XYZ file of C-alpha atoms in Angstrom:
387
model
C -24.456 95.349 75.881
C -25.554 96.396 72.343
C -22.242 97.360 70.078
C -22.063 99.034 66.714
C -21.859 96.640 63.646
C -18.765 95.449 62.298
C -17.610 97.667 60.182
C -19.691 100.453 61.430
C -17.746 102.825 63.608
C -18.935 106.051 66.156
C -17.353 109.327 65.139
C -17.429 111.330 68.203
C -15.341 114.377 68.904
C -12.718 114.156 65.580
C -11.630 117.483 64.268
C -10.154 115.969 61.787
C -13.391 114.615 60.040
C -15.249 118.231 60.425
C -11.784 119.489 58.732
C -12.187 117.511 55.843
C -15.704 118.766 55.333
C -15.167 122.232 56.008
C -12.261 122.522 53.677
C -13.300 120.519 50.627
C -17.349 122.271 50.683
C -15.576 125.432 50.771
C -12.944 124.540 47.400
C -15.730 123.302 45.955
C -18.163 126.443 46.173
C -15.289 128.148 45.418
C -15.098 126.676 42.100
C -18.781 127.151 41.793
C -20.431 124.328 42.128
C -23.609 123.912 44.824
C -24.598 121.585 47.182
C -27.121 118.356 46.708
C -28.023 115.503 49.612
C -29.519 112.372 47.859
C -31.266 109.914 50.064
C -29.529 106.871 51.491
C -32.096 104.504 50.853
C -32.363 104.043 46.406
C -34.200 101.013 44.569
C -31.632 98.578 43.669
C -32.382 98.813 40.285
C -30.431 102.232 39.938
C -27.173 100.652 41.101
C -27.640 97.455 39.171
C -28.004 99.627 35.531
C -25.329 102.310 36.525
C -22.671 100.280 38.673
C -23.470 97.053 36.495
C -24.645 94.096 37.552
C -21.599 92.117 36.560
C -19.614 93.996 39.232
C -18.461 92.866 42.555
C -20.103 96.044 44.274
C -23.481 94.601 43.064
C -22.855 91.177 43.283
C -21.149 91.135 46.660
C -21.128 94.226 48.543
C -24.520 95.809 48.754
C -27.074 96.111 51.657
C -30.037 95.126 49.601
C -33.537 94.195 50.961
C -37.142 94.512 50.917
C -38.715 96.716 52.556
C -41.828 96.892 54.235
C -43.844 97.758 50.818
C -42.110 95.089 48.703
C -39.609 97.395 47.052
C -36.266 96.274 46.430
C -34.173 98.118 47.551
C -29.854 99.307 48.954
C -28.033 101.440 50.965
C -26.348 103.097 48.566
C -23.163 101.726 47.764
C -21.700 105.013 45.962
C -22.636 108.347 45.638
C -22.860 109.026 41.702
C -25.655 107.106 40.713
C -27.626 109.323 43.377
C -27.201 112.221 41.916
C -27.492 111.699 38.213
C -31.104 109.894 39.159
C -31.490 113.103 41.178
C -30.478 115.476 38.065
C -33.004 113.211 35.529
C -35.983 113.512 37.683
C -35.488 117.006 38.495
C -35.492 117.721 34.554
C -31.881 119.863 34.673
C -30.854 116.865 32.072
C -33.584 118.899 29.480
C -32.514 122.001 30.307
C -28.699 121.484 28.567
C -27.224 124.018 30.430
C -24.191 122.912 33.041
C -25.253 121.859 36.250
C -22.481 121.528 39.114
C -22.553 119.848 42.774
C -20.634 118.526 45.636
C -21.787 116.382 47.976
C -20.576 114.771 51.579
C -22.128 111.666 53.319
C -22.154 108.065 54.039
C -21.606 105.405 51.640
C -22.127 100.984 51.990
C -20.448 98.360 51.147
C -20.743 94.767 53.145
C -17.000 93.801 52.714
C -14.113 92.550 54.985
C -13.123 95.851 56.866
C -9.523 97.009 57.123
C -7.829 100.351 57.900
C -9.440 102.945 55.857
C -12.448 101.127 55.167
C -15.387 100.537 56.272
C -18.781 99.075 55.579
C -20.289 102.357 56.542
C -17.316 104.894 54.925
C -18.016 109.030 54.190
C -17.350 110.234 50.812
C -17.022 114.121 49.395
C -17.802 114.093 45.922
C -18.354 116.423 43.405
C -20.159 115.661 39.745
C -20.451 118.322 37.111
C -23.136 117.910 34.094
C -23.520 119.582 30.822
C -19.621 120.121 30.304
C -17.985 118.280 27.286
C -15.010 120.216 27.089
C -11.473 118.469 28.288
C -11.153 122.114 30.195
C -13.489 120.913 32.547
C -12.027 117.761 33.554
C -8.564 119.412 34.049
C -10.968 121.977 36.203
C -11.976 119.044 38.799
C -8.648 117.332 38.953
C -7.241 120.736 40.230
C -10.305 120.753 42.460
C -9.290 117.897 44.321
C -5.479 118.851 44.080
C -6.423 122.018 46.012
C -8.400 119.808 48.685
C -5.201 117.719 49.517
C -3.249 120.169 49.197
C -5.027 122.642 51.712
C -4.945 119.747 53.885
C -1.542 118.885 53.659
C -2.057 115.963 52.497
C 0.935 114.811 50.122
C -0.402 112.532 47.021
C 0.713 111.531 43.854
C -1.589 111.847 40.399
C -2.065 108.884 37.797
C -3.964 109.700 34.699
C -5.560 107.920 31.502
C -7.726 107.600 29.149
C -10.398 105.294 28.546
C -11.651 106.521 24.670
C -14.545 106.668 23.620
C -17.557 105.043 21.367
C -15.029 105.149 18.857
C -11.966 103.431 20.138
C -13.234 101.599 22.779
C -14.897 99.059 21.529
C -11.742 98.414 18.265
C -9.506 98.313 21.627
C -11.737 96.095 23.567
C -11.202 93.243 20.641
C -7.749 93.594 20.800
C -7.462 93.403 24.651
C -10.202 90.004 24.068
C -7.937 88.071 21.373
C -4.855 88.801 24.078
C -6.567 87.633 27.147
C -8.231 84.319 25.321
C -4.328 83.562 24.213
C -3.541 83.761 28.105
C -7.192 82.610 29.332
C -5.602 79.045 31.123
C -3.377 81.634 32.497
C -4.968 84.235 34.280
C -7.253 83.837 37.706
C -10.317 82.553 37.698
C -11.960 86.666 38.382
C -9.801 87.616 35.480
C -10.978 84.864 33.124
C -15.028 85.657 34.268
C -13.967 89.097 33.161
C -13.233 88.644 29.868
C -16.832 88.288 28.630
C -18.202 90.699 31.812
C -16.077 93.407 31.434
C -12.525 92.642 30.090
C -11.342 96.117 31.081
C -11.017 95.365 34.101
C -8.510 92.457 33.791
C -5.852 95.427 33.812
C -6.609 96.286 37.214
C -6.209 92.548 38.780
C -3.800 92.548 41.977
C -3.064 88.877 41.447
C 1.238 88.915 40.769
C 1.208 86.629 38.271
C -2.069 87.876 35.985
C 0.340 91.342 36.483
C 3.268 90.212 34.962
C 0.592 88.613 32.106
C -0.707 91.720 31.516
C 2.183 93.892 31.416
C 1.887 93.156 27.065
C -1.425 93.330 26.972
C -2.728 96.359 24.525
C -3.242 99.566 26.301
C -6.196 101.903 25.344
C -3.660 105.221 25.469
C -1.716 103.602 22.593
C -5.114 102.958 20.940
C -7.292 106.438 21.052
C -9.200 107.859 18.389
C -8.090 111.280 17.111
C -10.388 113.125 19.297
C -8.876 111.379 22.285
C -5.375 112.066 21.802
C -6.203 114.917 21.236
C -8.263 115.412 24.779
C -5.582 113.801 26.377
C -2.857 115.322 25.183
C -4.706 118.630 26.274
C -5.157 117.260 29.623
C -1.625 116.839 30.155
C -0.530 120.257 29.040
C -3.576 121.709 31.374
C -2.079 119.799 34.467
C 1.163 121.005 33.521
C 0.185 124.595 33.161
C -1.606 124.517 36.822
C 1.820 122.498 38.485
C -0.176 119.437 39.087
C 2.348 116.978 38.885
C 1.350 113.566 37.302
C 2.085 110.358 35.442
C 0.400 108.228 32.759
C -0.472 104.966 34.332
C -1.641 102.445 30.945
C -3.282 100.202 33.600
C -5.835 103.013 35.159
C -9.487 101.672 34.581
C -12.257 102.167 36.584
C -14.390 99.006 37.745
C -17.585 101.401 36.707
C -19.103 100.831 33.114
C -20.078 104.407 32.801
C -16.616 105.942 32.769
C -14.875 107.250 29.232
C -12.095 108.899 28.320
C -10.302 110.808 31.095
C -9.753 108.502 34.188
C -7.551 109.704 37.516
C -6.763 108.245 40.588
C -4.865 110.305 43.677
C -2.988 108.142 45.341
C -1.098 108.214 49.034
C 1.930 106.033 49.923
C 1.530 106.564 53.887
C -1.488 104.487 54.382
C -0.522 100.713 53.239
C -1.630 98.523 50.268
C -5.593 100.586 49.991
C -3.107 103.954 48.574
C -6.336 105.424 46.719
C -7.220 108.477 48.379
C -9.711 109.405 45.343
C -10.578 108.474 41.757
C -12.850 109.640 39.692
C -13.281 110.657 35.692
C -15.449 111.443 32.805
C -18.731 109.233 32.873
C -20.498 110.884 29.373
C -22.667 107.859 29.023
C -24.179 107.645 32.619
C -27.089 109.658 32.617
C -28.264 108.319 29.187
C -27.728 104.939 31.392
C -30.156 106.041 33.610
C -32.968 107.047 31.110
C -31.965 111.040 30.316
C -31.182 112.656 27.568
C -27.456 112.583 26.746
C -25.472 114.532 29.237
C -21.421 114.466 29.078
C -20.140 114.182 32.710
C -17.164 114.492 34.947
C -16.451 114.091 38.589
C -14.410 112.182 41.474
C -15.330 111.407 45.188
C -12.771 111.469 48.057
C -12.472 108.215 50.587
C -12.676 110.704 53.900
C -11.640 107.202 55.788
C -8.972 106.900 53.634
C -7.142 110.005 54.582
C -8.241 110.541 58.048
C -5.046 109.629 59.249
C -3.268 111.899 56.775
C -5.061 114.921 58.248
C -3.631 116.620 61.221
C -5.562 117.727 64.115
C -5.797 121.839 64.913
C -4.114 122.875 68.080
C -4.958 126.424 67.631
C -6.553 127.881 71.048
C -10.696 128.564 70.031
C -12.854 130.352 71.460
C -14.439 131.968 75.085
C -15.288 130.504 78.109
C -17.354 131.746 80.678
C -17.952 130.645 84.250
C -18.940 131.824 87.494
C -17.801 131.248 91.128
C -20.974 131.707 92.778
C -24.614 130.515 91.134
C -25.702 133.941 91.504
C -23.603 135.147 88.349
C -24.772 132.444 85.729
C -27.483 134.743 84.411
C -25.064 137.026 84.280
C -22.626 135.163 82.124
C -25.167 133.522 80.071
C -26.481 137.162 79.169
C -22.989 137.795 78.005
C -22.139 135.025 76.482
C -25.272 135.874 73.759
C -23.603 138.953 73.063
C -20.307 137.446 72.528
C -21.457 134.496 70.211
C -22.269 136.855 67.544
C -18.753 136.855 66.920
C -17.035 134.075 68.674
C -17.207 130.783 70.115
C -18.315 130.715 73.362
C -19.001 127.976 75.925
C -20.773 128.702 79.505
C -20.142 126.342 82.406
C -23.379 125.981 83.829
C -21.945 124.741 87.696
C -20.323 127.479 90.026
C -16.721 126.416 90.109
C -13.663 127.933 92.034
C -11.210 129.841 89.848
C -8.739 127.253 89.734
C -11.060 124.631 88.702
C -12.552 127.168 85.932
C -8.899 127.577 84.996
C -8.009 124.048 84.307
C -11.323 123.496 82.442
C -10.718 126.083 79.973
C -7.188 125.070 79.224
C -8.225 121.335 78.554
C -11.094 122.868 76.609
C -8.504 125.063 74.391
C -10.283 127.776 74.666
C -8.105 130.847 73.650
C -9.754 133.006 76.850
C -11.381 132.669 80.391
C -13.608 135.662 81.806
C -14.646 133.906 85.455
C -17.765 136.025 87.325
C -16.929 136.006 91.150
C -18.770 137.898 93.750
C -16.889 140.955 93.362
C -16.959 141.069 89.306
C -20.540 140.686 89.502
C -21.207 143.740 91.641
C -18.900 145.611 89.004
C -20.293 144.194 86.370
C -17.042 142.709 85.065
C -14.949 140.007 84.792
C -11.286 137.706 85.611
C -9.867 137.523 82.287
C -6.722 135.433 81.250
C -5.479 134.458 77.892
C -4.499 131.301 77.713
């Protein structure tokens, strides 16, 4: 018998998962912003210049290949890149005028699966171009607030800031001289990262390159003017909404791309992978890419990741319809059209008796039965009960 891959999983039947879609596409048009579907299949070469090809998503988790014409090629491993290659070669990034979408579809990464993730995993995201203002960011952090929260989903909010051209790289030689002092120290991934990409040596899980790093400089105690300034805004604009928060000094993202504002929700009921989403400001990425320079904000939600935060709907839904003798099916089905133009409705196809129509509808939580017998179809009427 043929199974699914490891790592790959069947979603058949879960409210839940329609749930998540249905309430974070309608926040997010609510806010304004549209929808975009970017193909699975990219050339690897997008991933490698916007992801970086120092990091582990490159070097170790992609599904890359060849295809058939000799292209190389991934599954795509994140949803970003997508759509700022989408936004250059549809021209918005000439127009300089704020574009804004949301997004909801299946991600790849070939890594060791555990609860809440997968090698084939769903993500909702939402990126919004053209917006430099720190208004904006606070905008899409209150975006995703407004998802967990109409979900019920209780989180906590960790913020920072990653500077910019400015301070980033006087901060980056600070954070070098520390790490070469404690090089023989740290794990081997933390002492490759200090020439790849030394920022992310603050995000290490290893215990003792954490207790290391608790000295090491922190970019929020090393912004530029501008970015204190930003940030400081950010925090007053969270406060003025009620989104509660904390500075974490350690919040980087493993993406080159990212600058200043960085935030991470995170959940405490689902074990040691408590991300539930992250995202930030990436004002660098679609100049990356090969478009004209384009500030940029967005995060993406894990919908793996919080499936089991999300509670199912018991809520009765809905009609059904079924007859007692075959004669009445037309009959029903007739009606059923009519009724479908404002309801859910669901025919049974196969005569039943009532009892057996009964059960069916009550395991099918429908809300109401109308059963066609012999007699209600002379009348033209029907057996109604609520359920």
């Amino acid at each position: 018998m043929i199974k699914a891959l490891r790592g790959m999983k069947d979603i058949i039947e879960d409210k839940r998962f329609l749930k998540i879609f249905d309430t974070s596409r309608k926040i997010a048009e609510n806010y304004g912003f549209s929808y975009i579907e970017t193909p699975i299949l990219e050339e690897t070469a997008l991933f490698k210049r916007s992801v970086g090809e120092s990091s582990d998503i490159v070097n170790k988790e992609m599904y890359q290949f060849t295809d058939k014409g000799g292209n190389d090629v991934c599954l795509r491993p994140e949803g970003t890149a997508g759509v700022v290659r989408s936004f250059i070669e549809h021209k918005f990034d000439r127009l300089q005028t704020p574009k804004r979408f949301w997004y909801f579809g299946p991600m790849f990464r070939y890594e060791r699966p555990q609860k809440g993730r997968l090698r084939e995993f769903h993500q909702f995201g939402i990126e919004s171009f053209g917006e430099s203002s720190i208004y904006e960011d606070i905008n899409v952090i209150a975006m995703a607030a407004d998802i967990f929260n109409a979900l019920n989903i209780d989180y906590s909010l960790k913020i920072n800031s990653l500077g910019c051209s400015e301070c980033m790289p006087k901060y980056k030689e600070k954070l070098i001289n520390f790490l070469n002092e404690h090089k023989n120290e740290l794990c081997e991934d933390c002492q490759r990262r200090i020439i790849q990409n030394p920022i992310r040596t603050l995000d290490c899980k290893n215990e003792k390159c954490q207790i290391i790093l608790k000295d090491a400089p922190k970019i929020t105690d090393n912004l530029c003017e501008s970015c204190q300034k930003d940030f400081e805004t950010l925090k007053k604009g969270l406060d003025n909404l009620e989104i509660p928060y904390e500075v974490d000094k350690n919040l980087v993202r493993g993406l080159d791309y990212y600058t200043k504002t960085t935030f991470e929700f995170i959940s405490n009921k689902i074990g040691a992978q408590s991300a539930i989403a992250g995202g930030g400001r990436y004002d660098k990425l679609v100049e990356y890419l090969g478009g004209k320079p384009t500030p940029g904000v967005g995060f993406a939600i894990g919908v793996e990741r919080i499936l089991d935060l999300v509670e199912e709907e018991n809520e009765r839904k809905g009609i059904y319809l079924g007859a007692m003798i075959e004669e009445a099916i037309p009959y029903i089905q007739k009606k059923a059209k009519e009724l479908r133009e404002n309801d859910k409705v669901f025919v049974e196809v196969k005569p039943k008796s009532l009892k057996a129509h009964l059960k069916a509808a009550d395991k099918g939580n429908y809300k109401k039965a109308l059963i066609v017998g012999e007699e209600e179809l002379k009348n033209g009427n029907f057996f109604e009960k609520e359920l």
